[in-house]
Amino acid sequence: MYKYAPVFISLSLAGLYALGLAFHTSYLYELGIEESQFSLSIDRLFFQGFLALMDFSSKGILWLTLSAFFIAILASLGVEAMKSLQILPAEPKYQKEHKKAEN
């Protein structure tokens, strides 16, 4: 579980950075201001990205969470169905070898 944490964190930060930059650039464009006049530091871009994410996609986060939950349920039901139809082995190969080695 912990070995995937850096990947998740880096992808989240890259997403927040891109969202913050797009939000800031479009905000200045709508006001008719050139973006080079108001450059933001990286922490402000992350903050703008977080605000844009919370303001514009709170409903999207709810649907994303529900979708992920139902996909996980369907995947686990599929695995159990494949095990009951004996398409997948009930025990992984390494567990069988370990039991043989103990005996």
PDB file of N, CA and C in Angstrom:
ATOM      1  N   MET A   1       0.825  -1.192   0.000  1.00  0.00           N
ATOM      2  CA  MET A   1       0.000   0.000   0.000  1.00  0.00           C
ATOM      3  C   MET A   1       0.869   1.256   0.000  1.00  0.00           C
ATOM      4  N   TYR A   2       1.890   1.265   0.846  1.00  0.00           N
ATOM      5  CA  TYR A   2       2.712   2.467   0.960  1.00  0.00           C
ATOM      6  C   TYR A   2       3.622   2.674  -0.237  1.00  0.00           C
ATOM      7  N   LYS A   3       3.881   1.620  -1.010  1.00  0.00           N
ATOM      8  CA  LYS A   3       4.761   1.788  -2.155  1.00  0.00           C
ATOM      9  C   LYS A   3       4.090   2.578  -3.274  1.00  0.00           C
ATOM     10  N   TYR A   4       2.769   2.688  -3.270  1.00  0.00           N
ATOM     11  CA  TYR A   4       2.058   3.461  -4.281  1.00  0.00           C
ATOM     12  C   TYR A   4       1.791   4.898  -3.836  1.00  0.00           C
ATOM     13  N   ALA A   5       2.108   5.232  -2.618  1.00  0.00           N
ATOM     14  CA  ALA A   5       1.835   6.580  -2.109  1.00  0.00           C
ATOM     15  C   ALA A   5       2.575   7.664  -2.901  1.00  0.00           C
ATOM     16  N   PRO A   6       3.868   7.503  -3.238  1.00  0.00           N
ATOM     17  CA  PRO A   6       4.530   8.564  -4.015  1.00  0.00           C
ATOM     18  C   PRO A   6       3.897   8.784  -5.388  1.00  0.00           C
ATOM     19  N   VAL A   7       3.422   7.718  -6.010  1.00  0.00           N
ATOM     20  CA  VAL A   7       2.775   7.860  -7.313  1.00  0.00           C
ATOM     21  C   VAL A   7       1.481   8.647  -7.166  1.00  0.00           C
ATOM     22  N   PHE A   8       0.677   8.290  -6.158  1.00  0.00           N
ATOM     23  CA  PHE A   8      -0.583   8.991  -5.930  1.00  0.00           C
ATOM     24  C   PHE A   8      -0.342  10.464  -5.593  1.00  0.00           C
ATOM     25  N   ILE A   9       0.634  10.731  -4.743  1.00  0.00           N
ATOM     26  CA  ILE A   9       0.916  12.112  -4.346  1.00  0.00           C
ATOM     27  C   ILE A   9       1.414  12.930  -5.526  1.00  0.00           C
ATOM     28  N   SER A  10       2.319  12.368  -6.320  1.00  0.00           N
ATOM     29  CA  SER A  10       2.855  13.131  -7.452  1.00  0.00           C
ATOM     30  C   SER A  10       1.789  13.390  -8.511  1.00  0.00           C
ATOM     31  N   LEU A  11       0.925  12.415  -8.776  1.00  0.00           N
ATOM     32  CA  LEU A  11      -0.150  12.640  -9.742  1.00  0.00           C
ATOM     33  C   LEU A  11      -1.165  13.657  -9.223  1.00  0.00           C
ATOM     34  N   SER A  12      -1.445  13.615  -7.931  1.00  0.00           N
ATOM     35  CA  SER A  12      -2.376  14.586  -7.343  1.00  0.00           C
ATOM     36  C   SER A  12      -1.809  15.998  -7.423  1.00  0.00           C
ATOM     37  N   LEU A  13      -0.534  16.133  -7.096  1.00  0.00           N
ATOM     38  CA  LEU A  13       0.082  17.458  -7.154  1.00  0.00           C
ATOM     39  C   LEU A  13       0.170  17.973  -8.583  1.00  0.00           C
ATOM     40  N   ALA A  14       0.479  17.098  -9.523  1.00  0.00           N
ATOM     41  CA  ALA A  14       0.529  17.527 -10.925  1.00  0.00           C
ATOM     42  C   ALA A  14      -0.859  17.966 -11.399  1.00  0.00           C
ATOM     43  N   GLY A  15      -1.884  17.242 -10.981  1.00  0.00           N
ATOM     44  CA  GLY A  15      -3.245  17.627 -11.341  1.00  0.00           C
ATOM     45  C   GLY A  15      -3.653  18.958 -10.735  1.00  0.00           C
ATOM     46  N   LEU A  16      -3.317  19.155  -9.459  1.00  0.00           N
ATOM     47  CA  LEU A  16      -3.641  20.434  -8.814  1.00  0.00           C
ATOM     48  C   LEU A  16      -2.885  21.591  -9.457  1.00  0.00           C
ATOM     49  N   TYR A  17      -1.628  21.355  -9.823  1.00  0.00           N
ATOM     50  CA  TYR A  17      -0.840  22.400 -10.469  1.00  0.00           C
ATOM     51  C   TYR A  17      -1.453  22.781 -11.814  1.00  0.00           C
ATOM     52  N   ALA A  18      -1.784  21.779 -12.623  1.00  0.00           N
ATOM     53  CA  ALA A  18      -2.357  22.052 -13.943  1.00  0.00           C
ATOM     54  C   ALA A  18      -3.714  22.737 -13.820  1.00  0.00           C
ATOM     55  N   LEU A  19      -4.524  22.298 -12.870  1.00  0.00           N
ATOM     56  CA  LEU A  19      -5.833  22.905 -12.664  1.00  0.00           C
ATOM     57  C   LEU A  19      -5.699  24.343 -12.167  1.00  0.00           C
ATOM     58  N   GLY A  20      -4.769  24.578 -11.268  1.00  0.00           N
ATOM     59  CA  GLY A  20      -4.550  25.935 -10.763  1.00  0.00           C
ATOM     60  C   GLY A  20      -4.041  26.874 -11.837  1.00  0.00           C
ATOM     61  N   LEU A  21      -3.135  26.372 -12.673  1.00  0.00           N
ATOM     62  CA  LEU A  21      -2.612  27.197 -13.759  1.00  0.00           C
ATOM     63  C   LEU A  21      -3.703  27.524 -14.769  1.00  0.00           C
ATOM     64  N   ALA A  22      -4.531  26.546 -15.106  1.00  0.00           N
ATOM     65  CA  ALA A  22      -5.625  26.787 -16.042  1.00  0.00           C
ATOM     66  C   ALA A  22      -6.649  27.752 -15.462  1.00  0.00           C
ATOM     67  N   PHE A  23      -6.952  27.593 -14.172  1.00  0.00           N
ATOM     68  CA  PHE A  23      -7.911  28.483 -13.521  1.00  0.00           C
ATOM     69  C   PHE A  23      -7.393  29.916 -13.497  1.00  0.00           C
ATOM     70  N   HIS A  24      -6.124  30.084 -13.127  1.00  0.00           N
ATOM     71  CA  HIS A  24      -5.534  31.420 -13.042  1.00  0.00           C
ATOM     72  C   HIS A  24      -5.450  32.071 -14.419  1.00  0.00           C
ATOM     73  N   THR A  25      -5.018  31.313 -15.412  1.00  0.00           N
ATOM     74  CA  THR A  25      -4.889  31.846 -16.761  1.00  0.00           C
ATOM     75  C   THR A  25      -6.252  32.242 -17.335  1.00  0.00           C
ATOM     76  N   SER A  26      -7.250  31.408 -17.142  1.00  0.00           N
ATOM     77  CA  SER A  26      -8.575  31.732 -17.680  1.00  0.00           C
ATOM     78  C   SER A  26      -9.210  32.903 -16.936  1.00  0.00           C
ATOM     79  N   TYR A  27      -8.935  33.016 -15.643  1.00  0.00           N
ATOM     80  CA  TYR A  27      -9.462  34.142 -14.870  1.00  0.00           C
ATOM     81  C   TYR A  27      -8.887  35.458 -15.394  1.00  0.00           C
ATOM     82  N   LEU A  28      -7.576  35.483 -15.627  1.00  0.00           N
ATOM     83  CA  LEU A  28      -6.964  36.704 -16.157  1.00  0.00           C
ATOM     84  C   LEU A  28      -7.409  36.978 -17.587  1.00  0.00           C
ATOM     85  N   TYR A  29      -7.625  35.931 -18.373  1.00  0.00           N
ATOM     86  CA  TYR A  29      -8.089  36.110 -19.745  1.00  0.00           C
ATOM     87  C   TYR A  29      -9.476  36.741 -19.776  1.00  0.00           C
ATOM     88  N   GLU A  30     -10.353  36.307 -18.890  1.00  0.00           N
ATOM     89  CA  GLU A  30     -11.708  36.862 -18.850  1.00  0.00           C
ATOM     90  C   GLU A  30     -11.704  38.330 -18.444  1.00  0.00           C
ATOM     91  N   LEU A  31     -10.732  38.719 -17.623  1.00  0.00           N
ATOM     92  CA  LEU A  31     -10.630  40.124 -17.222  1.00  0.00           C
ATOM     93  C   LEU A  31      -9.874  40.962 -18.246  1.00  0.00           C
ATOM     94  N   GLY A  32      -9.258  40.319 -19.254  1.00  0.00           N
ATOM     95  CA  GLY A  32      -8.515  41.043 -20.284  1.00  0.00           C
ATOM     96  C   GLY A  32      -7.136  41.461 -19.830  1.00  0.00           C
ATOM     97  N   ILE A  33      -6.568  40.744 -18.880  1.00  0.00           N
ATOM     98  CA  ILE A  33      -5.248  41.074 -18.344  1.00  0.00           C
ATOM     99  C   ILE A  33      -4.234  40.086 -18.895  1.00  0.00           C
ATOM    100  N   GLU A  34      -3.070  40.586 -19.269  1.00  0.00           N
ATOM    101  CA  GLU A  34      -2.012  39.704 -19.749  1.00  0.00           C
ATOM    102  C   GLU A  34      -1.465  38.900 -18.564  1.00  0.00           C
ATOM    103  N   GLU A  35      -1.246  37.620 -18.789  1.00  0.00           N
ATOM    104  CA  GLU A  35      -0.873  36.738 -17.670  1.00  0.00           C
ATOM    105  C   GLU A  35       0.532  36.979 -17.149  1.00  0.00           C
ATOM    106  N   SER A  36       1.388  37.631 -17.925  1.00  0.00           N
ATOM    107  CA  SER A  36       2.748  37.887 -17.448  1.00  0.00           C
ATOM    108  C   SER A  36       2.775  38.981 -16.371  1.00  0.00           C
ATOM    109  N   GLN A  37       1.698  39.754 -16.239  1.00  0.00           N
ATOM    110  CA  GLN A  37       1.652  40.818 -15.234  1.00  0.00           C
ATOM    111  C   GLN A  37       1.414  40.261 -13.832  1.00  0.00           C
ATOM    112  N   PHE A  38       0.765  39.115 -13.739  1.00  0.00           N
ATOM    113  CA  PHE A  38       0.453  38.516 -12.441  1.00  0.00           C
ATOM    114  C   PHE A  38       0.934  37.068 -12.414  1.00  0.00           C
ATOM    115  N   SER A  39       2.190  36.886 -12.177  1.00  0.00           N
ATOM    116  CA  SER A  39       2.693  35.516 -12.082  1.00  0.00           C
ATOM    117  C   SER A  39       2.487  35.026 -10.645  1.00  0.00           C
ATOM    118  N   LEU A  40       2.181  33.749 -10.513  1.00  0.00           N
ATOM    119  CA  LEU A  40       1.937  33.163  -9.198  1.00  0.00           C
ATOM    120  C   LEU A  40       3.078  32.235  -8.817  1.00  0.00           C
ATOM    121  N   SER A  41       3.324  32.149  -7.521  1.00  0.00           N
ATOM    122  CA  SER A  41       4.290  31.166  -7.039  1.00  0.00           C
ATOM    123  C   SER A  41       3.646  29.781  -7.070  1.00  0.00           C
ATOM    124  N   ILE A  42       4.459  28.766  -6.909  1.00  0.00           N
ATOM    125  CA  ILE A  42       3.952  27.394  -7.041  1.00  0.00           C
ATOM    126  C   ILE A  42       2.943  27.059  -5.940  1.00  0.00           C
ATOM    127  N   ASP A  43       3.148  27.588  -4.733  1.00  0.00           N
ATOM    128  CA  ASP A  43       2.182  27.286  -3.675  1.00  0.00           C
ATOM    129  C   ASP A  43       0.839  27.961  -3.937  1.00  0.00           C
ATOM    130  N   ARG A  44       0.852  29.149  -4.525  1.00  0.00           N
ATOM    131  CA  ARG A  44      -0.408  29.811  -4.878  1.00  0.00           C
ATOM    132  C   ARG A  44      -1.119  29.074  -6.019  1.00  0.00           C
ATOM    133  N   LEU A  45      -0.333  28.485  -6.945  1.00  0.00           N
ATOM    134  CA  LEU A  45      -0.948  27.706  -8.013  1.00  0.00           C
ATOM    135  C   LEU A  45      -1.620  26.461  -7.460  1.00  0.00           C
ATOM    136  N   PHE A  46      -0.972  25.797  -6.496  1.00  0.00           N
ATOM    137  CA  PHE A  46      -1.596  24.642  -5.859  1.00  0.00           C
ATOM    138  C   PHE A  46      -2.881  25.052  -5.137  1.00  0.00           C
ATOM    139  N   PHE A  47      -2.831  26.209  -4.470  1.00  0.00           N
ATOM    140  CA  PHE A  47      -4.007  26.702  -3.764  1.00  0.00           C
ATOM    141  C   PHE A  47      -5.135  27.029  -4.743  1.00  0.00           C
ATOM    142  N   GLN A  48      -4.794  27.679  -5.860  1.00  0.00           N
ATOM    143  CA  GLN A  48      -5.810  27.972  -6.877  1.00  0.00           C
ATOM    144  C   GLN A  48      -6.390  26.686  -7.450  1.00  0.00           C
ATOM    145  N   GLY A  49      -5.538  25.672  -7.636  1.00  0.00           N
ATOM    146  CA  GLY A  49      -6.016  24.387  -8.127  1.00  0.00           C
ATOM    147  C   GLY A  49      -6.954  23.726  -7.142  1.00  0.00           C
ATOM    148  N   PHE A  50      -6.615  23.802  -5.871  1.00  0.00           N
ATOM    149  CA  PHE A  50      -7.478  23.227  -4.844  1.00  0.00           C
ATOM    150  C   PHE A  50      -8.823  23.942  -4.804  1.00  0.00           C
ATOM    151  N   LEU A  51      -8.800  25.275  -4.863  1.00  0.00           N
ATOM    152  CA  LEU A  51     -10.059  26.027  -4.868  1.00  0.00           C
ATOM    153  C   LEU A  51     -10.909  25.698  -6.087  1.00  0.00           C
ATOM    154  N   ALA A  52     -10.272  25.602  -7.248  1.00  0.00           N
ATOM    155  CA  ALA A  52     -11.020  25.267  -8.463  1.00  0.00           C
ATOM    156  C   ALA A  52     -11.615  23.873  -8.347  1.00  0.00           C
ATOM    157  N   LEU A  53     -10.860  22.954  -7.787  1.00  0.00           N
ATOM    158  CA  LEU A  53     -11.355  21.584  -7.627  1.00  0.00           C
ATOM    159  C   LEU A  53     -12.556  21.551  -6.684  1.00  0.00           C
ATOM    160  N   MET A  54     -12.470  22.266  -5.593  1.00  0.00           N
ATOM    161  CA  MET A  54     -13.566  22.259  -4.619  1.00  0.00           C
ATOM    162  C   MET A  54     -14.770  23.048  -5.117  1.00  0.00           C
ATOM    163  N   ASP A  55     -14.530  24.160  -5.787  1.00  0.00           N
ATOM    164  CA  ASP A  55     -15.648  24.983  -6.258  1.00  0.00           C
ATOM    165  C   ASP A  55     -16.401  24.343  -7.410  1.00  0.00           C
ATOM    166  N   PHE A  56     -15.666  23.807  -8.365  1.00  0.00           N
ATOM    167  CA  PHE A  56     -16.291  23.379  -9.605  1.00  0.00           C
ATOM    168  C   PHE A  56     -16.592  21.892  -9.682  1.00  0.00           C
ATOM    169  N   SER A  57     -16.007  21.101  -8.820  1.00  0.00           N
ATOM    170  CA  SER A  57     -16.193  19.662  -9.017  1.00  0.00           C
ATOM    171  C   SER A  57     -16.555  18.911  -7.746  1.00  0.00           C
ATOM    172  N   SER A  58     -17.215  19.551  -6.812  1.00  0.00           N
ATOM    173  CA  SER A  58     -17.617  18.821  -5.614  1.00  0.00           C
ATOM    174  C   SER A  58     -18.635  17.732  -5.964  1.00  0.00           C
ATOM    175  N   LYS A  59     -19.514  18.010  -6.915  1.00  0.00           N
ATOM    176  CA  LYS A  59     -20.446  16.981  -7.374  1.00  0.00           C
ATOM    177  C   LYS A  59     -19.696  15.888  -8.131  1.00  0.00           C
ATOM    178  N   GLY A  60     -18.694  16.292  -8.885  1.00  0.00           N
ATOM    179  CA  GLY A  60     -17.903  15.326  -9.633  1.00  0.00           C
ATOM    180  C   GLY A  60     -17.147  14.381  -8.726  1.00  0.00           C
ATOM    181  N   ILE A  61     -16.663  14.891  -7.608  1.00  0.00           N
ATOM    182  CA  ILE A  61     -15.951  14.038  -6.652  1.00  0.00           C
ATOM    183  C   ILE A  61     -16.905  13.012  -6.058  1.00  0.00           C
ATOM    184  N   LEU A  62     -18.127  13.427  -5.772  1.00  0.00           N
ATOM    185  CA  LEU A  62     -19.124  12.490  -5.256  1.00  0.00           C
ATOM    186  C   LEU A  62     -19.399  11.381  -6.271  1.00  0.00           C
ATOM    187  N   TRP A  63     -19.605  11.753  -7.539  1.00  0.00           N
ATOM    188  CA  TRP A  63     -19.864  10.746  -8.570  1.00  0.00           C
ATOM    189  C   TRP A  63     -18.646   9.866  -8.803  1.00  0.00           C
ATOM    190  N   LEU A  64     -17.453  10.442  -8.734  1.00  0.00           N
ATOM    191  CA  LEU A  64     -16.235   9.654  -8.892  1.00  0.00           C
ATOM    192  C   LEU A  64     -16.107   8.632  -7.776  1.00  0.00           C
ATOM    193  N   THR A  65     -16.399   9.029  -6.552  1.00  0.00           N
ATOM    194  CA  THR A  65     -16.324   8.113  -5.417  1.00  0.00           C
ATOM    195  C   THR A  65     -17.346   6.995  -5.548  1.00  0.00           C
ATOM    196  N   LEU A  66     -18.562   7.339  -5.903  1.00  0.00           N
ATOM    197  CA  LEU A  66     -19.592   6.315  -6.084  1.00  0.00           C
ATOM    198  C   LEU A  66     -19.246   5.367  -7.231  1.00  0.00           C
ATOM    199  N   SER A  67     -18.723   5.908  -8.313  1.00  0.00           N
ATOM    200  CA  SER A  67     -18.341   5.065  -9.448  1.00  0.00           C
ATOM    201  C   SER A  67     -17.224   4.103  -9.061  1.00  0.00           C
ATOM    202  N   ALA A  68     -16.224   4.607  -8.361  1.00  0.00           N
ATOM    203  CA  ALA A  68     -15.119   3.745  -7.938  1.00  0.00           C
ATOM    204  C   ALA A  68     -15.611   2.652  -6.995  1.00  0.00           C
ATOM    205  N   PHE A  69     -16.540   2.988  -6.124  1.00  0.00           N
ATOM    206  CA  PHE A  69     -17.095   2.010  -5.191  1.00  0.00           C
ATOM    207  C   PHE A  69     -17.822   0.893  -5.951  1.00  0.00           C
ATOM    208  N   PHE A  70     -18.652   1.278  -6.927  1.00  0.00           N
ATOM    209  CA  PHE A  70     -19.396   0.267  -7.678  1.00  0.00           C
ATOM    210  C   PHE A  70     -18.494  -0.555  -8.592  1.00  0.00           C
ATOM    211  N   ILE A  71     -17.445   0.051  -9.121  1.00  0.00           N
ATOM    212  CA  ILE A  71     -16.491  -0.710  -9.929  1.00  0.00           C
ATOM    213  C   ILE A  71     -15.777  -1.737  -9.067  1.00  0.00           C
ATOM    214  N   ALA A  72     -15.405  -1.354  -7.855  1.00  0.00           N
ATOM    215  CA  ALA A  72     -14.750  -2.301  -6.949  1.00  0.00           C
ATOM    216  C   ALA A  72     -15.684  -3.452  -6.587  1.00  0.00           C
ATOM    217  N   ILE A  73     -16.948  -3.149  -6.365  1.00  0.00           N
ATOM    218  CA  ILE A  73     -17.925  -4.205  -6.058  1.00  0.00           C
ATOM    219  C   ILE A  73     -18.083  -5.148  -7.248  1.00  0.00           C
ATOM    220  N   LEU A  74     -18.209  -4.594  -8.461  1.00  0.00           N
ATOM    221  CA  LEU A  74     -18.355  -5.434  -9.642  1.00  0.00           C
ATOM    222  C   LEU A  74     -17.113  -6.290  -9.885  1.00  0.00           C
ATOM    223  N   ALA A  75     -15.939  -5.731  -9.648  1.00  0.00           N
ATOM    224  CA  ALA A  75     -14.712  -6.500  -9.837  1.00  0.00           C
ATOM    225  C   ALA A  75     -14.624  -7.645  -8.836  1.00  0.00           C
ATOM    226  N   SER A  76     -14.976  -7.384  -7.585  1.00  0.00           N
ATOM    227  CA  SER A  76     -14.922  -8.460  -6.592  1.00  0.00           C
ATOM    228  C   SER A  76     -15.977  -9.534  -6.871  1.00  0.00           C
ATOM    229  N   LEU A  77     -17.158  -9.123  -7.358  1.00  0.00           N
ATOM    230  CA  LEU A  77     -18.160 -10.109  -7.742  1.00  0.00           C
ATOM    231  C   LEU A  77     -17.687 -10.947  -8.933  1.00  0.00           C
ATOM    232  N   GLY A  78     -17.007 -10.309  -9.867  1.00  0.00           N
ATOM    233  CA  GLY A  78     -16.461 -11.032 -11.007  1.00  0.00           C
ATOM    234  C   GLY A  78     -15.402 -12.042 -10.603  1.00  0.00           C
ATOM    235  N   VAL A  79     -14.536 -11.659  -9.681  1.00  0.00           N
ATOM    236  CA  VAL A  79     -13.503 -12.576  -9.199  1.00  0.00           C
ATOM    237  C   VAL A  79     -14.141 -13.751  -8.478  1.00  0.00           C
ATOM    238  N   GLU A  80     -15.118 -13.483  -7.646  1.00  0.00           N
ATOM    239  CA  GLU A  80     -15.788 -14.571  -6.935  1.00  0.00           C
ATOM    240  C   GLU A  80     -16.530 -15.496  -7.890  1.00  0.00           C
ATOM    241  N   ALA A  81     -17.150 -14.927  -8.940  1.00  0.00           N
ATOM    242  CA  ALA A  81     -17.838 -15.754  -9.926  1.00  0.00           C
ATOM    243  C   ALA A  81     -16.844 -16.630 -10.682  1.00  0.00           C
ATOM    244  N   MET A  82     -15.683 -16.069 -11.016  1.00  0.00           N
ATOM    245  CA  MET A  82     -14.669 -16.849 -11.722  1.00  0.00           C
ATOM    246  C   MET A  82     -14.103 -17.949 -10.844  1.00  0.00           C
ATOM    247  N   LYS A  83     -13.995 -17.680  -9.545  1.00  0.00           N
ATOM    248  CA  LYS A  83     -13.533 -18.724  -8.632  1.00  0.00           C
ATOM    249  C   LYS A  83     -14.570 -19.840  -8.517  1.00  0.00           C
ATOM    250  N   SER A  84     -15.838 -19.464  -8.462  1.00  0.00           N
ATOM    251  CA  SER A  84     -16.874 -20.494  -8.330  1.00  0.00           C
ATOM    252  C   SER A  84     -17.010 -21.322  -9.611  1.00  0.00           C
ATOM    253  N   LEU A  85     -16.709 -20.710 -10.758  1.00  0.00           N
ATOM    254  CA  LEU A  85     -16.727 -21.456 -12.015  1.00  0.00           C
ATOM    255  C   LEU A  85     -15.398 -22.160 -12.282  1.00  0.00           C
ATOM    256  N   GLN A  86     -14.481 -22.029 -11.359  1.00  0.00           N
ATOM    257  CA  GLN A  86     -13.154 -22.633 -11.391  1.00  0.00           C
ATOM    258  C   GLN A  86     -12.329 -22.152 -12.581  1.00  0.00           C
ATOM    259  N   ILE A  87     -12.539 -20.914 -12.954  1.00  0.00           N
ATOM    260  CA  ILE A  87     -11.681 -20.289 -13.966  1.00  0.00           C
ATOM    261  C   ILE A  87     -10.422 -19.783 -13.299  1.00  0.00           C
ATOM    262  N   LEU A  88     -10.569 -19.227 -12.106  1.00  0.00           N
ATOM    263  CA  LEU A  88      -9.429 -18.796 -11.301  1.00  0.00           C
ATOM    264  C   LEU A  88      -9.203 -19.809 -10.196  1.00  0.00           C
ATOM    265  N   PRO A  89      -7.958 -20.056  -9.818  1.00  0.00           N
ATOM    266  CA  PRO A  89      -7.723 -20.973  -8.700  1.00  0.00           C
ATOM    267  C   PRO A  89      -8.183 -20.341  -7.389  1.00  0.00           C
ATOM    268  N   ALA A  90      -8.645 -21.176  -6.476  1.00  0.00           N
ATOM    269  CA  ALA A  90      -9.104 -20.676  -5.178  1.00  0.00           C
ATOM    270  C   ALA A  90      -7.930 -20.169  -4.357  1.00  0.00           C
ATOM    271  N   GLU A  91      -6.761 -20.832  -4.500  1.00  0.00           N
ATOM    272  CA  GLU A  91      -5.562 -20.403  -3.786  1.00  0.00           C
ATOM    273  C   GLU A  91      -4.491 -20.035  -4.796  1.00  0.00           C
ATOM    274  N   PRO A  92      -3.753 -18.974  -4.541  1.00  0.00           N
ATOM    275  CA  PRO A  92      -2.641 -18.649  -5.425  1.00  0.00           C
ATOM    276  C   PRO A  92      -1.578 -19.747  -5.401  1.00  0.00           C
ATOM    277  N   LYS A  93      -0.773 -19.781  -6.429  1.00  0.00           N
ATOM    278  CA  LYS A  93       0.230 -20.832  -6.605  1.00  0.00           C
ATOM    279  C   LYS A  93       1.229 -20.852  -5.455  1.00  0.00           C
ATOM    280  N   TYR A  94       1.652 -19.681  -4.993  1.00  0.00           N
ATOM    281  CA  TYR A  94       2.661 -19.647  -3.936  1.00  0.00           C
ATOM    282  C   TYR A  94       2.126 -20.205  -2.624  1.00  0.00           C
ATOM    283  N   GLN A  95       0.813 -20.082  -2.373  1.00  0.00           N
ATOM    284  CA  GLN A  95       0.256 -20.648  -1.140  1.00  0.00           C
ATOM    285  C   GLN A  95       0.239 -22.171  -1.208  1.00  0.00           C
ATOM    286  N   LYS A  96      -0.047 -22.713  -2.384  1.00  0.00           N
ATOM    287  CA  LYS A  96      -0.026 -24.166  -2.537  1.00  0.00           C
ATOM    288  C   LYS A  96       1.384 -24.709  -2.333  1.00  0.00           C
ATOM    289  N   GLU A  97       2.371 -24.010  -2.892  1.00  0.00           N
ATOM    290  CA  GLU A  97       3.757 -24.449  -2.742  1.00  0.00           C
ATOM    291  C   GLU A  97       4.206 -24.356  -1.293  1.00  0.00           C
ATOM    292  N   HIS A  98       3.738 -23.319  -0.592  1.00  0.00           N
ATOM    293  CA  HIS A  98       4.101 -23.147   0.806  1.00  0.00           C
ATOM    294  C   HIS A  98       3.519 -24.272   1.666  1.00  0.00           C
ATOM    295  N   LYS A  99       2.286 -24.676   1.380  1.00  0.00           N
ATOM    296  CA  LYS A  99       1.665 -25.781   2.137  1.00  0.00           C
ATOM    297  C   LYS A  99       2.392 -27.098   1.865  1.00  0.00           C
ATOM    298  N   LYS A 100       2.834 -27.313   0.622  1.00  0.00           N
ATOM    299  CA  LYS A 100       3.583 -28.512   0.294  1.00  0.00           C
ATOM    300  C   LYS A 100       4.923 -28.523   1.032  1.00  0.00           C
ATOM    301  N   ALA A 101       5.550 -27.371   1.121  1.00  0.00           N
ATOM    302  CA  ALA A 101       6.848 -27.282   1.786  1.00  0.00           C
ATOM    303  C   ALA A 101       6.704 -27.531   3.289  1.00  0.00           C
ATOM    304  N   GLU A 102       5.598 -27.103   3.890  1.00  0.00           N
ATOM    305  CA  GLU A 102       5.381 -27.332   5.321  1.00  0.00           C
ATOM    306  C   GLU A 102       5.160 -28.804   5.617  1.00  0.00           C
ATOM    307  N   ASN A 103       4.487 -29.502   4.724  1.00  0.00           N
ATOM    308  CA  ASN A 103       4.206 -30.935   4.934  1.00  0.00           C
ATOM    309  C   ASN A 103       5.459 -31.721   4.687  1.00  0.00           C
TER     310      ASN A 103
END
